[in-house]
Amino acid sequence: MSSQPPVSNFIRSIIDADLASGKHTGIVTRFPPEPNGYLHVGHAKSICLNFGLAADYQGKCNLRFDDTNPEKESEEYAQSIQDDVRWLGFEWNGPVRWASDYFDTLYDFAVELISKGLAYVDDLTPEQMREYRGTLTQAGKNSPSRDRSAAENLDLFARMKNGEFADGAMVLRAKIDMTSPNINMRDPVIYRIRRAHHIRTGDAWCIYPMYDYTHCISDALEGITHSICTLEFEDHRPLYDWVLDHITIPCHPRQYEFSRLELHYTITSKRKLLQLVNEKHVGGWDDPRMPTISGMRRRGYTPEGIREFARRIGVSKSENSVDMAILEGAIREDLEARAPRVMAVINPLKVSITNFDGASEREADFHPQHPEFGKRVVPFGHELFIEADDFAEVPPPGWKRLTLGGEVRLRHSYVMRCDEVVKDAAGKVIALRCSIDHATLGKNPEGRKVKGVIHFLSAAHALPAEFRLYDRLFTVAEPDADREVDFCNYLNAGSLTVVQGWVEAAVRDAVPETRYQFERLGYFCTDRRDHQAGKKLVFNRTVTLKDSWTRE
RNA sequence: UGGGGAGUCGCCAAGUGGUAAGGCAACGGGUUUUGAUCCCGUCAUUCGUAGGUUCGAUCCCUACCUCCUCAGCCA
């Protein structure tokens, strides 16, 4: 896929201005996931933004895990995230960073804040703290602990760290302003006591810093120039700045927020995706119906296609709900150029060729525009499979495919006429008896035009295969729009159809994650988990071909 | 009804004082041994609404409307 020029957006404008003014001579961004779930298409947007910016401006982009909540984080998630970022085609600057690498420094800065009288230990219960916080329209009030001396706070905080208090018994709070109209500034908690095993630091700590406190300092420690996050953090920015303004640190990154991606007919909420996995609505995080990066990968989406999708949707601050068509269009465009063509029949109808004698096979290109993809032989036989959908006894208006008495071109082979329909006792069509025009191999018939082209397989040569046909996971465009209705009510019962069919022998030895276009059916990809080259062929339908017929 | 944001074509999205880019989708037409691809064409006198400033406003000002977001010892 030819990479298109970058699209202008407000963040690029800011960077351009920062570079032009000399505020920065280069940029450093970061992608900061919490290892508490698998990455999804929304993260892909963020990854493409952060890593893409670094690449475009010859800057750097760090991968940093925001691992400050040991109760939800795991090594499995951390590993999958690294795999996903790499698979998407990006490499981070230097080693993987972990917020937990900064725990000592973070602790020291907390001590500095306490010493300056800018942080205090509070022993209000969570319920009391909520009451003291006030509401959206009412100012909060000061905690009785707010005026503790720095010396006492220093002592208490050290004892918190040393494990002298129970989990949740005390917290460290920034002393800002309980009457601030911005609730984030009403003395936010910056450290809590939690005896939980941390994936990196084990049991070394029983106090853990909060996100708001950790993130800005981590950014500053890494020399991040532009700290890009999603809109819900907009009103955390004053706190981000407050922390950096009140500790002794030479760097002050600026935070910019963009709107998160919403994709029609799916969800992009880690919590809800976890629910789908836990409640077994899908096979796992990498179920091909999932909007996770690993799910999209298993389905057959390409990194290039996903990156193109990110480019097409752009970056802004307005709410957006993107059509699936944009994602599918980007994927199709990439696959169109790179996937070899081959034939498969997923809903077979048997055809006997009554005048087979003398018929022969034919070579065919793997790609109509790329002869360099090579050729293979498309065998012919006296027994064929065609797609049941390609035959109609009573064709609708405009039908170009096979019908009784009608002719059709067999792709890469002969023109064939249907002479007889074979039905079972119930009247269901079970087979066709057809004849070919021997003069039409590699040339058009004389004196008439045959419009329709259908794909087929020689029954004697075809290989059995499993096809997993995927459809949208939900029945409505915005399954989580209604707070009153659980999104699981909108799960599409037909999102997965598994069928047994046939495929050209040319794909026999395809390794897992091999992509093909099955002509007229769509793009397919051998399954990463279940496909076995030469043994068990399992194809996932990545996306159908655009179809201007069945839509009518 | 406190604070912070957003409103430009069906879906995204540039433009931000000089008279509305682009993509996707859609719709016509051409090519085609994939109803695919490809090619050509059509698709906002109008930028949430109402006023105002200006020779001129999507862009500046005022008011209003709508939507999103914040009251975790989550991130």
PDB file of C-alpha atoms in Angstrom, chain A residues 153-358:
ATOM      1  CA  ASN A 153       3.091  14.341  57.456  1.00  0.00           C
ATOM      2  CA  LEU A 154       6.635  13.277  56.669  1.00  0.00           C
ATOM      3  CA  ASP A 155       6.550  10.828  59.522  1.00  0.00           C
ATOM      4  CA  LEU A 156       3.129   9.476  58.609  1.00  0.00           C
ATOM      5  CA  PHE A 157       4.029   9.089  54.950  1.00  0.00           C
ATOM      6  CA  ALA A 158       7.217   7.207  55.829  1.00  0.00           C
ATOM      7  CA  ARG A 159       5.186   4.922  58.055  1.00  0.00           C
ATOM      8  CA  MET A 160       2.657   4.411  55.271  1.00  0.00           C
ATOM      9  CA  LYS A 161       5.491   3.273  53.082  1.00  0.00           C
ATOM     10  CA  ASN A 162       6.839   1.053  55.839  1.00  0.00           C
ATOM     11  CA  GLY A 163       3.598  -0.809  56.126  1.00  0.00           C
ATOM     12  CA  GLU A 164       2.536   0.427  59.534  1.00  0.00           C
ATOM     13  CA  PHE A 165      -1.041   1.095  58.440  1.00  0.00           C
ATOM     14  CA  ALA A 166      -3.758  -1.054  57.014  1.00  0.00           C
ATOM     15  CA  ASP A 167      -4.766  -0.928  53.372  1.00  0.00           C
ATOM     16  CA  GLY A 168      -6.980   2.071  52.808  1.00  0.00           C
ATOM     17  CA  ALA A 169      -6.377   3.519  56.241  1.00  0.00           C
ATOM     18  CA  MET A 170      -4.636   6.617  54.945  1.00  0.00           C
ATOM     19  CA  VAL A 171      -3.799   8.390  51.741  1.00  0.00           C
ATOM     20  CA  LEU A 172      -1.457  11.135  50.699  1.00  0.00           C
ATOM     21  CA  ARG A 173      -3.253  14.093  49.180  1.00  0.00           C
ATOM     22  CA  ALA A 174      -2.036  17.096  47.243  1.00  0.00           C
ATOM     23  CA  LYS A 175      -2.980  20.298  49.071  1.00  0.00           C
ATOM     24  CA  ILE A 176      -4.543  22.387  46.347  1.00  0.00           C
ATOM     25  CA  ASP A 177      -8.013  23.875  46.724  1.00  0.00           C
ATOM     26  CA  MET A 178     -11.133  22.240  48.092  1.00  0.00           C
ATOM     27  CA  THR A 179     -13.269  24.989  46.587  1.00  0.00           C
ATOM     28  CA  SER A 180     -11.975  24.626  43.050  1.00  0.00           C
ATOM     29  CA  PRO A 181     -14.713  24.364  40.441  1.00  0.00           C
ATOM     30  CA  ASN A 182     -12.555  21.621  38.950  1.00  0.00           C
ATOM     31  CA  ILE A 183     -13.134  18.622  41.166  1.00  0.00           C
ATOM     32  CA  ASN A 184      -9.784  17.144  40.174  1.00  0.00           C
ATOM     33  CA  MET A 185      -8.145  19.988  42.029  1.00  0.00           C
ATOM     34  CA  ARG A 186      -9.951  19.394  45.317  1.00  0.00           C
ATOM     35  CA  ASP A 187      -6.972  17.886  47.092  1.00  0.00           C
ATOM     36  CA  PRO A 188      -6.651  14.785  44.926  1.00  0.00           C
ATOM     37  CA  VAL A 189      -5.272  11.580  46.371  1.00  0.00           C
ATOM     38  CA  ILE A 190      -1.771  10.924  45.076  1.00  0.00           C
ATOM     39  CA  TYR A 191      -0.804   7.821  47.071  1.00  0.00           C
ATOM     40  CA  ARG A 192      -2.844   4.998  48.520  1.00  0.00           C
ATOM     41  CA  ILE A 193      -1.960   1.982  50.658  1.00  0.00           C
ATOM     42  CA  ARG A 194      -2.525  -1.319  48.866  1.00  0.00           C
ATOM     43  CA  ARG A 195      -0.823  -4.570  49.692  1.00  0.00           C
ATOM     44  CA  ALA A 196      -0.904  -6.163  46.289  1.00  0.00           C
ATOM     45  CA  HIS A 197       1.728  -8.058  44.374  1.00  0.00           C
ATOM     46  CA  HIS A 198       3.019  -5.886  41.567  1.00  0.00           C
ATOM     47  CA  ILE A 199       4.108  -7.463  38.273  1.00  0.00           C
ATOM     48  CA  ARG A 200       7.385  -5.593  38.324  1.00  0.00           C
ATOM     49  CA  THR A 201       8.177  -4.573  41.871  1.00  0.00           C
ATOM     50  CA  GLY A 202       6.695  -7.604  43.594  1.00  0.00           C
ATOM     51  CA  ASP A 203       6.047  -6.854  47.247  1.00  0.00           C
ATOM     52  CA  ALA A 204       8.581  -4.059  47.553  1.00  0.00           C
ATOM     53  CA  TRP A 205       5.876  -1.472  47.991  1.00  0.00           C
ATOM     54  CA  CYS A 206       2.623  -1.302  49.862  1.00  0.00           C
ATOM     55  CA  ILE A 207       1.843   2.220  48.717  1.00  0.00           C
ATOM     56  CA  TYR A 208       1.191   3.039  45.091  1.00  0.00           C
ATOM     57  CA  PRO A 209       1.038   6.435  43.374  1.00  0.00           C
ATOM     58  CA  MET A 210      -2.095   7.498  41.511  1.00  0.00           C
ATOM     59  CA  TYR A 211      -2.296   8.101  37.788  1.00  0.00           C
ATOM     60  CA  ASP A 212      -2.480  11.890  37.832  1.00  0.00           C
ATOM     61  CA  TYR A 213       0.568  12.178  40.007  1.00  0.00           C
ATOM     62  CA  THR A 214       2.547   9.501  38.212  1.00  0.00           C
ATOM     63  CA  HIS A 215       1.833  10.296  34.624  1.00  0.00           C
ATOM     64  CA  CYS A 216       3.048  13.857  34.444  1.00  0.00           C
ATOM     65  CA  ILE A 217       6.244  13.061  36.347  1.00  0.00           C
ATOM     66  CA  SER A 218       6.933  10.027  34.171  1.00  0.00           C
ATOM     67  CA  ASP A 219       6.489  12.207  31.101  1.00  0.00           C
ATOM     68  CA  ALA A 220       8.858  14.822  32.492  1.00  0.00           C
ATOM     69  CA  LEU A 221      11.453  12.232  33.490  1.00  0.00           C
ATOM     70  CA  GLU A 222      11.462  10.906  29.928  1.00  0.00           C
ATOM     71  CA  GLY A 223      11.658  14.349  28.344  1.00  0.00           C
ATOM     72  CA  ILE A 224       8.335  13.955  26.573  1.00  0.00           C
ATOM     73  CA  THR A 225       7.528  17.118  24.620  1.00  0.00           C
ATOM     74  CA  HIS A 226       3.939  16.430  23.649  1.00  0.00           C
ATOM     75  CA  SER A 227       1.888  14.249  25.964  1.00  0.00           C
ATOM     76  CA  ILE A 228      -1.117  13.195  23.956  1.00  0.00           C
ATOM     77  CA  CYS A 229      -4.142  11.630  25.580  1.00  0.00           C
ATOM     78  CA  THR A 230      -7.886  11.414  25.129  1.00  0.00           C
ATOM     79  CA  LEU A 231     -10.509  14.020  25.910  1.00  0.00           C
ATOM     80  CA  GLU A 232     -11.618  12.686  29.289  1.00  0.00           C
ATOM     81  CA  PHE A 233      -8.295  13.853  30.694  1.00  0.00           C
ATOM     82  CA  GLU A 234      -8.865  17.418  29.628  1.00  0.00           C
ATOM     83  CA  ASP A 235      -9.839  18.591  33.094  1.00  0.00           C
ATOM     84  CA  HIS A 236      -6.921  16.696  34.605  1.00  0.00           C
ATOM     85  CA  ARG A 237      -4.531  18.986  32.764  1.00  0.00           C
ATOM     86  CA  PRO A 238      -4.488  21.632  35.534  1.00  0.00           C
ATOM     87  CA  LEU A 239      -3.424  18.905  37.936  1.00  0.00           C
ATOM     88  CA  TYR A 240      -0.795  17.628  35.490  1.00  0.00           C
ATOM     89  CA  ASP A 241       0.614  21.150  35.394  1.00  0.00           C
ATOM     90  CA  TRP A 242       0.231  21.754  39.121  1.00  0.00           C
ATOM     91  CA  VAL A 243       2.360  18.764  40.031  1.00  0.00           C
ATOM     92  CA  LEU A 244       5.148  19.681  37.639  1.00  0.00           C
ATOM     93  CA  ASP A 245       5.020  23.314  38.740  1.00  0.00           C
ATOM     94  CA  HIS A 246       5.539  22.394  42.393  1.00  0.00           C
ATOM     95  CA  ILE A 247       8.358  19.880  42.302  1.00  0.00           C
ATOM     96  CA  THR A 248      11.976  20.368  41.334  1.00  0.00           C
ATOM     97  CA  ILE A 249      12.049  18.973  37.849  1.00  0.00           C
ATOM     98  CA  PRO A 250      13.576  20.661  34.791  1.00  0.00           C
ATOM     99  CA  CYS A 251      11.106  19.467  32.220  1.00  0.00           C
ATOM    100  CA  HIS A 252       7.455  20.329  31.754  1.00  0.00           C
ATOM    101  CA  PRO A 253       5.751  18.447  28.935  1.00  0.00           C
ATOM    102  CA  ARG A 254       2.465  19.796  27.615  1.00  0.00           C
ATOM    103  CA  GLN A 255      -0.620  17.658  27.522  1.00  0.00           C
ATOM    104  CA  TYR A 256      -2.937  17.707  24.494  1.00  0.00           C
ATOM    105  CA  GLU A 257      -6.170  15.843  24.197  1.00  0.00           C
ATOM    106  CA  PHE A 258      -7.915  14.330  21.186  1.00  0.00           C
ATOM    107  CA  SER A 259     -11.229  12.526  20.895  1.00  0.00           C
ATOM    108  CA  ARG A 260     -11.321   8.795  21.249  1.00  0.00           C
ATOM    109  CA  LEU A 261     -12.500   6.557  18.468  1.00  0.00           C
ATOM    110  CA  GLU A 262     -15.985   5.105  18.396  1.00  0.00           C
ATOM    111  CA  LEU A 263     -16.587   2.517  15.703  1.00  0.00           C
ATOM    112  CA  HIS A 264     -20.047   1.584  14.485  1.00  0.00           C
ATOM    113  CA  TYR A 265     -21.347  -1.882  15.359  1.00  0.00           C
ATOM    114  CA  THR A 266     -18.687  -2.513  17.946  1.00  0.00           C
ATOM    115  CA  ILE A 267     -17.448  -1.291  21.300  1.00  0.00           C
ATOM    116  CA  THR A 268     -14.140   0.186  22.364  1.00  0.00           C
ATOM    117  CA  SER A 269     -14.218  -0.101  26.102  1.00  0.00           C
ATOM    118  CA  LYS A 270     -11.687  -2.326  27.798  1.00  0.00           C
ATOM    119  CA  ARG A 271     -14.142  -3.097  30.540  1.00  0.00           C
ATOM    120  CA  LYS A 272     -16.836  -4.226  28.121  1.00  0.00           C
ATOM    121  CA  LEU A 273     -14.434  -6.195  25.987  1.00  0.00           C
ATOM    122  CA  LEU A 274     -13.312  -7.984  29.141  1.00  0.00           C
ATOM    123  CA  GLN A 275     -16.948  -8.731  29.860  1.00  0.00           C
ATOM    124  CA  LEU A 276     -17.409 -10.289  26.405  1.00  0.00           C
ATOM    125  CA  VAL A 277     -14.423 -12.518  27.101  1.00  0.00           C
ATOM    126  CA  ASN A 278     -15.408 -13.413  30.658  1.00  0.00           C
ATOM    127  CA  GLU A 279     -18.992 -14.182  29.773  1.00  0.00           C
ATOM    128  CA  LYS A 280     -17.844 -16.245  26.801  1.00  0.00           C
ATOM    129  CA  HIS A 281     -19.729 -14.271  24.221  1.00  0.00           C
ATOM    130  CA  VAL A 282     -16.586 -14.558  22.154  1.00  0.00           C
ATOM    131  CA  GLY A 283     -13.778 -17.082  22.078  1.00  0.00           C
ATOM    132  CA  GLY A 284     -11.224 -14.822  23.713  1.00  0.00           C
ATOM    133  CA  TRP A 285      -9.412 -11.523  23.368  1.00  0.00           C
ATOM    134  CA  ASP A 286      -8.229 -12.534  19.915  1.00  0.00           C
ATOM    135  CA  ASP A 287     -11.581 -13.747  18.640  1.00  0.00           C
ATOM    136  CA  PRO A 288     -11.709 -12.438  15.073  1.00  0.00           C
ATOM    137  CA  ARG A 289     -14.946 -10.608  15.865  1.00  0.00           C
ATOM    138  CA  MET A 290     -13.254  -8.557  18.557  1.00  0.00           C
ATOM    139  CA  PRO A 291     -12.071  -5.023  17.758  1.00  0.00           C
ATOM    140  CA  THR A 292      -8.850  -5.860  19.589  1.00  0.00           C
ATOM    141  CA  ILE A 293      -5.625  -5.603  17.657  1.00  0.00           C
ATOM    142  CA  SER A 294      -5.049  -9.322  18.168  1.00  0.00           C
ATOM    143  CA  GLY A 295      -8.607 -10.039  17.039  1.00  0.00           C
ATOM    144  CA  MET A 296      -8.216  -7.962  13.914  1.00  0.00           C
ATOM    145  CA  ARG A 297      -4.904  -9.651  13.256  1.00  0.00           C
ATOM    146  CA  ARG A 298      -6.404 -13.097  13.563  1.00  0.00           C
ATOM    147  CA  ARG A 299      -9.234 -12.085  11.282  1.00  0.00           C
ATOM    148  CA  GLY A 300      -6.740 -11.133   8.614  1.00  0.00           C
ATOM    149  CA  TYR A 301      -6.626  -7.350   8.833  1.00  0.00           C
ATOM    150  CA  THR A 302      -3.196  -6.027   7.932  1.00  0.00           C
ATOM    151  CA  PRO A 303      -1.045  -3.540   9.865  1.00  0.00           C
ATOM    152  CA  GLU A 304      -0.874  -1.418   6.716  1.00  0.00           C
ATOM    153  CA  GLY A 305      -4.651  -1.445   6.409  1.00  0.00           C
ATOM    154  CA  ILE A 306      -5.145  -0.464  10.021  1.00  0.00           C
ATOM    155  CA  ARG A 307      -2.612   2.328   9.702  1.00  0.00           C
ATOM    156  CA  GLU A 308      -4.371   3.590   6.602  1.00  0.00           C
ATOM    157  CA  PHE A 309      -7.622   3.500   8.541  1.00  0.00           C
ATOM    158  CA  ALA A 310      -6.054   5.640  11.242  1.00  0.00           C
ATOM    159  CA  ARG A 311      -4.892   8.083   8.618  1.00  0.00           C
ATOM    160  CA  ARG A 312      -8.328   8.289   7.076  1.00  0.00           C
ATOM    161  CA  ILE A 313     -10.227   8.976  10.286  1.00  0.00           C
ATOM    162  CA  GLY A 314      -7.908  11.773  11.295  1.00  0.00           C
ATOM    163  CA  VAL A 315      -7.430  13.334  14.695  1.00  0.00           C
ATOM    164  CA  SER A 316      -9.665  15.992  16.192  1.00  0.00           C
ATOM    165  CA  LYS A 317     -11.450  17.016  19.368  1.00  0.00           C
ATOM    166  CA  SER A 318     -14.989  16.359  18.196  1.00  0.00           C
ATOM    167  CA  GLU A 319     -16.970  13.302  19.121  1.00  0.00           C
ATOM    168  CA  ASN A 320     -17.002  10.857  16.304  1.00  0.00           C
ATOM    169  CA  SER A 321     -18.566   7.565  15.474  1.00  0.00           C
ATOM    170  CA  VAL A 322     -16.829   6.086  12.505  1.00  0.00           C
ATOM    171  CA  ASP A 323     -18.502   3.928   9.864  1.00  0.00           C
ATOM    172  CA  MET A 324     -17.242   0.361   9.642  1.00  0.00           C
ATOM    173  CA  ALA A 325     -17.043   1.078   5.912  1.00  0.00           C
ATOM    174  CA  ILE A 326     -14.003   3.263   6.511  1.00  0.00           C
ATOM    175  CA  LEU A 327     -12.153   0.460   8.284  1.00  0.00           C
ATOM    176  CA  GLU A 328     -13.244  -2.156   5.779  1.00  0.00           C
ATOM    177  CA  GLY A 329     -12.414   0.119   2.877  1.00  0.00           C
ATOM    178  CA  ALA A 330      -8.866   0.613   4.138  1.00  0.00           C
ATOM    179  CA  ILE A 331      -8.432  -3.110   4.683  1.00  0.00           C
ATOM    180  CA  ARG A 332      -9.844  -3.984   1.261  1.00  0.00           C
ATOM    181  CA  GLU A 333      -7.583  -1.470  -0.442  1.00  0.00           C
ATOM    182  CA  ASP A 334      -4.511  -3.067   1.073  1.00  0.00           C
ATOM    183  CA  LEU A 335      -5.634  -6.629   0.472  1.00  0.00           C
ATOM    184  CA  GLU A 336      -6.683  -5.842  -3.089  1.00  0.00           C
ATOM    185  CA  ALA A 337      -3.076  -5.078  -3.938  1.00  0.00           C
ATOM    186  CA  ARG A 338      -1.385  -7.902  -2.064  1.00  0.00           C
ATOM    187  CA  ALA A 339      -3.655 -10.946  -1.825  1.00  0.00           C
ATOM    188  CA  PRO A 340      -3.243 -13.720  -4.406  1.00  0.00           C
ATOM    189  CA  ARG A 341      -6.481 -14.822  -6.056  1.00  0.00           C
ATOM    190  CA  VAL A 342      -7.690 -18.345  -5.778  1.00  0.00           C
ATOM    191  CA  MET A 343     -11.068 -20.070  -5.890  1.00  0.00           C
ATOM    192  CA  ALA A 344     -13.092 -21.611  -3.084  1.00  0.00           C
ATOM    193  CA  VAL A 345     -16.660 -22.802  -2.828  1.00  0.00           C
ATOM    194  CA  ILE A 346     -18.297 -22.349   0.546  1.00  0.00           C
ATOM    195  CA  ASN A 347     -21.801 -23.542  -0.290  1.00  0.00           C
ATOM    196  CA  PRO A 348     -21.286 -26.228  -2.893  1.00  0.00           C
ATOM    197  CA  LEU A 349     -23.708 -27.390  -5.582  1.00  0.00           C
ATOM    198  CA  LYS A 350     -22.574 -30.366  -7.610  1.00  0.00           C
ATOM    199  CA  VAL A 351     -22.360 -30.076 -11.380  1.00  0.00           C
ATOM    200  CA  SER A 352     -21.827 -32.975 -13.822  1.00  0.00           C
ATOM    201  CA  ILE A 353     -20.258 -32.099 -17.114  1.00  0.00           C
ATOM    202  CA  THR A 354     -21.954 -34.299 -19.711  1.00  0.00           C
ATOM    203  CA  ASN A 355     -19.514 -33.597 -22.530  1.00  0.00           C
ATOM    204  CA  PHE A 356     -16.305 -33.675 -20.530  1.00  0.00           C
ATOM    205  CA  ASP A 357     -14.233 -35.699 -22.989  1.00  0.00           C
ATOM    206  CA  GLY A 358     -11.381 -33.661 -24.322  1.00  0.00           C
TER     207      GLY A 358
END
